[in-house]
Amino acid sequence: MGRIKGAKPSGSVTSHDVARLAKVSQATVSRVLRDDPRVRPQTRERVLKVLAETRYEPNAAARAFRAGRADSIGVVVARLSYQLYPAMLEAIGAQLARLGRRMIVWDSDHGGDAPAIRAFRQGVVDGVILTAATAESEFLREVNAEGSAVVLLNRTVADYASDQVSSDNLDGGRRVAEYLVACGRERIALIGGIPRASTIRDRERGFRKSLERLDRELPPHYYFRSETFSHASGEQAVTRLMELASPPDAIFCVNDVLAMGAMDGARARGARVPDDLWIVGYDDIEIASWGAYDLTTVRQPMELMVAQAIDLLLARIDQRDAPVRHKCLPNELVIRGSTARQTTPPSQPARKPRP
Amino acid sequence: MGRIKGAKPSGSVTSHDVARLAKVSQATVSRVLRDDPRVRPQTRERVLKVLAETRYEPNAAARAFRAGRADSIGVVVARLSYQLYPAMLEAIGAQLARLGRRMIVWDSDHGGDAPAIRAFRQGVVDGVILTAATAESEFLREVNAEGSAVVLLNRTVADYASDQVSSDNLDGGRRVAEYLVACGRERIALIGGIPRASTIRDRERGFRKSLERLDRELPPHYYFRSETFSHASGEQAVTRLMELASPPDAIFCVNDVLAMGAMDGARARGARVPDDLWIVGYDDIEIASWGAYDLTTVRQPMELMVAQAIDLLLARIDQRDAPVRHKCLPNELVIRGSTARQTTPPSQPARKPRP
DNA sequence: GGTCATTTTGAATTCGTAGTCATTTCTTGT
DNA sequence: ACAAGAAATGACTACGAATTCAAAATGACC
């Protein structure tokens, strides 16, 4: 019981239906729904009763149409196979849900930014969080042209007029370099990646610059550029490095999966970590703490980054022409068993990188 | 240039604007947009030109309102930290994108099914894929009452009138049991979980039944019920099992993360895998193939399951009162280095489980 | 050149909600 | 008891796209 006879298929009860049943006008129903104080308690009561009985739900399309807002936020992600991104997505989803916003997700691996562009321009979403932007992104060009509500999360792209939130990847690279040198590592190698993403570029740059500042060199044969950021790629890279006449005694990998690949590859060739080889990753994905890897890595303040990104985005939705803001949050070096068996790690925060 | 003067903020060009500029009626613009053949090529040309110049995009809310469809599908996921689920989400997203549908994601860890219920009833989504349903789910009760467009993916809940797609978890459990027994394992243990999810329940049940059929026993002290399905939980479980006077020589873990935890825990206590202890997981998440674990596990036909789930859902959206369908797809045992160093594995498909 | 059929176009309408504005009902003070 | 003001309510409308139905334009044919 409690169902209304004659309701249209799929139970589409409208505010008019409710009004009729409660013997009030549709306007009054609308007022009750929106908690307008200008309704007599007695009337409100009656309407609420019918609302409950009919299990009325407002038509979202009509409401969005009328209000000009979708109450949805678009999120463009990439490579959900890399644990960092699901974690980020989870955080975004949780925080948006808390704010009463829905989350529409696009995977930039399947269609790039284009669907998100269109969705935004069609009003499907009120704003977009881009977690996978690169400088070549088509979306970013659009964004730059119009005054769209977009925030880049975990990416920075200079010259683009959108809000951006990232952690200090330059500084993260620096920390790793200083840590390895301070612990007496002699032959330090780097497994990097194609520099499309700003994160990767900055980590490498920060690492290199810091080595230079410490009068160390990163010889070309100690640098491997991975194409795919995959486990296999890390294995391949470490294999090359270990074939060298003088193999490295420490490797910084620009993300954790590369590091794990490198570790598995090194072990497969008989090397012990950390006795023979130190390995450092980046991101501190969940697996990094597991026994098999126990990986020293750099952790980004994910929840905070997400919170700030959402803050910026909602503010921009409210005010499209506000000045553009860039946020850059500090990282943390997490020292685990893949390094540091021989030397005591130095006190953490050395000096600031030059501005 | 190319921007239309006087257009409302955020470039909201309407079909009326386009009509005015192209000197046709709004109806004609609508016809061009929907590729109605009843437009003279010359007129169509003119309208298309203006559409391009104004960079018109239809208002999604108005369109959804009029059409009564949202062109969005809701997906309820849980525990994105477990790699299987991001992989599933990625597959769902890719396939939906190919079909021109958007994907709205809810995390059942933050709010359960309730937001998805409401979204469906408000017409925000045309249908919902539930990947994290349990028998206690509030949504399922709703679904059972109305004739909602919902499909359960990777879950089965008897007595509920919704379409369901899963793989044969009973049979997966059976395969593992038969494999371990055929390979001569003597003391076989099981690390299971709280039986809220049908998948876990079926894996355990299939495993137990198969052991019984082979005249083996699963003594209570060889069974550990994990609460959280976490790595730590696997470690804890294996620690208990290895403290036994007669520790097991093979452990089946109902998912891969438990198995990895068990493996790390076993190794931490000095056991070698597979020499001292075999470990089998379930799901074949990406990490399972990595060198550190090289885990024998059961693989589900994920892409296929997703495809079928979407098929069922779209069919149901078209026809709400069609008979309910349940699909159950076959699994595959993937044998890797965490087992099978000593014995040759038996020919794979033994016999079918009794119907 | 006129008639009829066909093609093409436009005016008007619909969808459900949330506003505006006008009207009715209630309350208060005298 | 009545007026004036306040409170509560209802009639009406807009939003943008798609559709219906009617009207206009075009084409074919004799």
PDB file of N, CA, C and O (backbone and C1' of nucleotides) in Angstrom, chain B residues 24-25 27-28 31 38-40 43 65-66, chain C residues 7-17:
ATOM      1  N   VAL B  24      15.864  30.863 -39.165  1.00  0.00           N
ATOM      2  CA  VAL B  24      14.911  29.745 -39.265  1.00  0.00           C
ATOM      3  C   VAL B  24      14.184  29.661 -37.928  1.00  0.00           C
ATOM      4  O   VAL B  24      14.465  30.440 -37.022  1.00  0.00           O
ATOM      5  N   SER B  25      13.288  28.715 -37.814  1.00  0.00           N
ATOM      6  CA  SER B  25      12.583  28.560 -36.542  1.00  0.00           C
ATOM      7  C   SER B  25      13.382  27.632 -35.625  1.00  0.00           C
ATOM      8  O   SER B  25      14.224  26.852 -36.083  1.00  0.00           O
ATOM      9  N   ALA B  27      12.337  25.109 -34.259  1.00  0.00           N
ATOM     10  CA  ALA B  27      11.999  23.726 -34.605  1.00  0.00           C
ATOM     11  C   ALA B  27      12.972  23.183 -35.647  1.00  0.00           C
ATOM     12  O   ALA B  27      13.392  22.025 -35.583  1.00  0.00           O
ATOM     13  N   THR B  28      13.301  24.026 -36.593  1.00  0.00           N
ATOM     14  CA  THR B  28      14.222  23.575 -37.638  1.00  0.00           C
ATOM     15  C   THR B  28      15.605  23.294 -37.067  1.00  0.00           C
ATOM     16  O   THR B  28      16.251  22.298 -37.416  1.00  0.00           O
ATOM     17  N   ARG B  31      15.514  20.048 -35.561  1.00  0.00           N
ATOM     18  CA  ARG B  31      15.542  18.979 -36.562  1.00  0.00           C
ATOM     19  C   ARG B  31      16.949  18.730 -37.064  1.00  0.00           C
ATOM     20  O   ARG B  31      17.376  17.582 -37.216  1.00  0.00           O
ATOM     21  N   ARG B  38      13.884  15.765 -42.804  1.00  0.00           N
ATOM     22  CA  ARG B  38      12.958  16.724 -43.405  1.00  0.00           C
ATOM     23  C   ARG B  38      13.478  18.150 -43.328  1.00  0.00           C
ATOM     24  O   ARG B  38      12.773  19.063 -42.894  1.00  0.00           O
ATOM     25  N   VAL B  39      14.726  18.341 -43.708  1.00  0.00           N
ATOM     26  CA  VAL B  39      15.285  19.684 -43.768  1.00  0.00           C
ATOM     27  C   VAL B  39      16.008  19.803 -45.104  1.00  0.00           C
ATOM     28  O   VAL B  39      16.774  18.910 -45.480  1.00  0.00           O
ATOM     29  N   ARG B  40      15.738  20.855 -45.820  1.00  0.00           N
ATOM     30  CA  ARG B  40      16.403  21.046 -47.101  1.00  0.00           C
ATOM     31  C   ARG B  40      17.905  21.175 -46.875  1.00  0.00           C
ATOM     32  O   ARG B  40      18.329  21.873 -45.952  1.00  0.00           O
ATOM     33  N   THR B  43      19.125  24.588 -46.205  1.00  0.00           N
ATOM     34  CA  THR B  43      18.771  25.098 -44.879  1.00  0.00           C
ATOM     35  C   THR B  43      19.655  24.460 -43.819  1.00  0.00           C
ATOM     36  O   THR B  43      20.197  25.136 -42.943  1.00  0.00           O
ATOM     37  N   PHE B  65      15.187  16.570 -19.452  1.00  0.00           N
ATOM     38  CA  PHE B  65      13.854  16.888 -18.961  1.00  0.00           C
ATOM     39  C   PHE B  65      12.815  16.505 -20.007  1.00  0.00           C
ATOM     40  O   PHE B  65      11.864  15.766 -19.749  1.00  0.00           O
ATOM     41  N   ARG B  66      13.042  16.989 -21.200  1.00  0.00           N
ATOM     42  CA  ARG B  66      12.100  16.725 -22.282  1.00  0.00           C
ATOM     43  C   ARG B  66      12.036  15.231 -22.607  1.00  0.00           C
ATOM     44  O   ARG B  66      10.974  14.638 -22.756  1.00  0.00           O
TER      45      ARG B  66
ATOM     46  P    DT C   7       8.129  13.366 -50.334  1.00  0.00           P
ATOM     47  O5'  DT C   7       8.751  14.795 -50.036  1.00  0.00           O
ATOM     48  C5'  DT C   7       9.269  15.568 -51.125  1.00  0.00           C
ATOM     49  C4'  DT C   7       9.538  16.970 -50.646  1.00  0.00           C
ATOM     50  C3'  DT C   7      10.424  17.057 -49.394  1.00  0.00           C
ATOM     51  O3'  DT C   7      11.477  17.952 -49.674  1.00  0.00           O
ATOM     52  C1'  DT C   7       8.494  18.389 -49.144  1.00  0.00           C
ATOM     53  P    DT C   8      12.695  18.120 -48.653  1.00  0.00           P
ATOM     54  O5'  DT C   8      12.251  19.411 -47.839  1.00  0.00           O
ATOM     55  C5'  DT C   8      12.124  20.637 -48.554  1.00  0.00           C
ATOM     56  C4'  DT C   8      11.482  21.665 -47.663  1.00  0.00           C
ATOM     57  C3'  DT C   8      12.211  21.932 -46.342  1.00  0.00           C
ATOM     58  O3'  DT C   8      12.701  23.258 -46.405  1.00  0.00           O
ATOM     59  C1'  DT C   8       9.854  21.864 -46.061  1.00  0.00           C
ATOM     60  P    DT C   9      13.526  23.873 -45.179  1.00  0.00           P
ATOM     61  O5'  DT C   9      12.360  24.497 -44.311  1.00  0.00           O
ATOM     62  C5'  DT C   9      11.759  25.718 -44.734  1.00  0.00           C
ATOM     63  C4'  DT C   9      10.626  26.075 -43.822  1.00  0.00           C
ATOM     64  C3'  DT C   9      11.037  26.421 -42.397  1.00  0.00           C
ATOM     65  O3'  DT C   9      11.005  27.831 -42.271  1.00  0.00           O
ATOM     66  C1'  DT C   9       9.010  25.142 -42.514  1.00  0.00           C
ATOM     67  P    DG C  10      11.418  28.499 -40.867  1.00  0.00           P
ATOM     68  O5'  DG C  10      10.008  28.594 -40.143  1.00  0.00           O
ATOM     69  C5'  DG C  10       8.931  29.216 -40.840  1.00  0.00           C
ATOM     70  C4'  DG C  10       7.698  29.264 -39.962  1.00  0.00           C
ATOM     71  C3'  DG C  10       7.959  29.749 -38.525  1.00  0.00           C
ATOM     72  O3'  DG C  10       6.837  30.521 -38.128  1.00  0.00           O
ATOM     73  C1'  DG C  10       7.030  27.587 -38.456  1.00  0.00           C
ATOM     74  P    DA C  11       6.920  31.470 -36.848  1.00  0.00           P
ATOM     75  O5'  DA C  11       5.564  31.130 -36.093  1.00  0.00           O
ATOM     76  C5'  DA C  11       4.357  30.910 -36.840  1.00  0.00           C
ATOM     77  C4'  DA C  11       3.313  30.295 -35.934  1.00  0.00           C
ATOM     78  C3'  DA C  11       3.330  30.812 -34.499  1.00  0.00           C
ATOM     79  O3'  DA C  11       1.981  30.911 -34.046  1.00  0.00           O
ATOM     80  C1'  DA C  11       3.767  28.478 -34.507  1.00  0.00           C
ATOM     81  P    DA C  12       1.672  31.325 -32.559  1.00  0.00           P
ATOM     82  O5'  DA C  12       1.452  29.913 -31.844  1.00  0.00           O
ATOM     83  C5'  DA C  12       0.640  28.930 -32.498  1.00  0.00           C
ATOM     84  C4'  DA C  12       0.578  27.687 -31.638  1.00  0.00           C
ATOM     85  C3'  DA C  12       0.511  27.958 -30.128  1.00  0.00           C
ATOM     86  O3'  DA C  12      -0.406  27.043 -29.573  1.00  0.00           O
ATOM     87  C1'  DA C  12       2.344  26.555 -30.595  1.00  0.00           C
ATOM     88  P    DT C  13      -0.740  27.110 -28.047  1.00  0.00           P
ATOM     89  O5'  DT C  13      -0.098  25.757 -27.499  1.00  0.00           O
ATOM     90  C5'  DT C  13      -0.323  24.531 -28.219  1.00  0.00           C
ATOM     91  C4'  DT C  13       0.493  23.417 -27.580  1.00  0.00           C
ATOM     92  C3'  DT C  13       0.539  23.436 -26.055  1.00  0.00           C
ATOM     93  O3'  DT C  13       0.180  22.155 -25.577  1.00  0.00           O
ATOM     94  C1'  DT C  13       2.729  23.260 -26.946  1.00  0.00           C
ATOM     95  P    DT C  14      -0.204  21.971 -24.064  1.00  0.00           P
ATOM     96  O5'  DT C  14       0.927  20.964 -23.553  1.00  0.00           O
ATOM     97  C5'  DT C  14       1.218  19.768 -24.286  1.00  0.00           C
ATOM     98  C4'  DT C  14       2.575  19.261 -23.854  1.00  0.00           C
ATOM     99  C3'  DT C  14       2.803  19.333 -22.349  1.00  0.00           C
ATOM    100  O3'  DT C  14       2.748  18.023 -21.811  1.00  0.00           O
ATOM    101  C1'  DT C  14       4.714  20.118 -23.603  1.00  0.00           C
ATOM    102  P    DC C  15       2.357  17.811 -20.287  1.00  0.00           P
ATOM    103  O5'  DC C  15       3.804  17.576 -19.633  1.00  0.00           O
ATOM    104  C5'  DC C  15       4.635  16.494 -20.070  1.00  0.00           C
ATOM    105  C4'  DC C  15       6.063  16.774 -19.692  1.00  0.00           C
ATOM    106  C3'  DC C  15       6.210  17.257 -18.244  1.00  0.00           C
ATOM    107  O3'  DC C  15       6.481  16.138 -17.418  1.00  0.00           O
ATOM    108  C1'  DC C  15       7.573  18.531 -19.797  1.00  0.00           C
ATOM    109  P    DG C  16       5.721  16.020 -16.013  1.00  0.00           P
ATOM    110  O5'  DG C  16       6.684  16.926 -15.135  1.00  0.00           O
ATOM    111  C5'  DG C  16       7.976  16.429 -14.807  1.00  0.00           C
ATOM    112  C4'  DG C  16       8.659  17.405 -13.874  1.00  0.00           C
ATOM    113  C3'  DG C  16       7.908  17.678 -12.574  1.00  0.00           C
ATOM    114  O3'  DG C  16       8.872  17.663 -11.533  1.00  0.00           O
ATOM    115  C1'  DG C  16       8.262  19.712 -13.750  1.00  0.00           C
ATOM    116  P    DT C  17       8.525  18.088 -10.045  1.00  0.00           P
ATOM    117  O5'  DT C  17       9.226  19.506  -9.983  1.00  0.00           O
ATOM    118  C5'  DT C  17      10.610  19.573 -10.283  1.00  0.00           C
ATOM    119  C4'  DT C  17      11.088  21.007 -10.258  1.00  0.00           C
ATOM    120  C3'  DT C  17      10.830  21.740  -8.935  1.00  0.00           C
ATOM    121  O3'  DT C  17      12.083  22.189  -8.460  1.00  0.00           O
ATOM    122  C1'  DT C  17      10.094  23.039 -10.794  1.00  0.00           C
TER     123       DT C  17
END
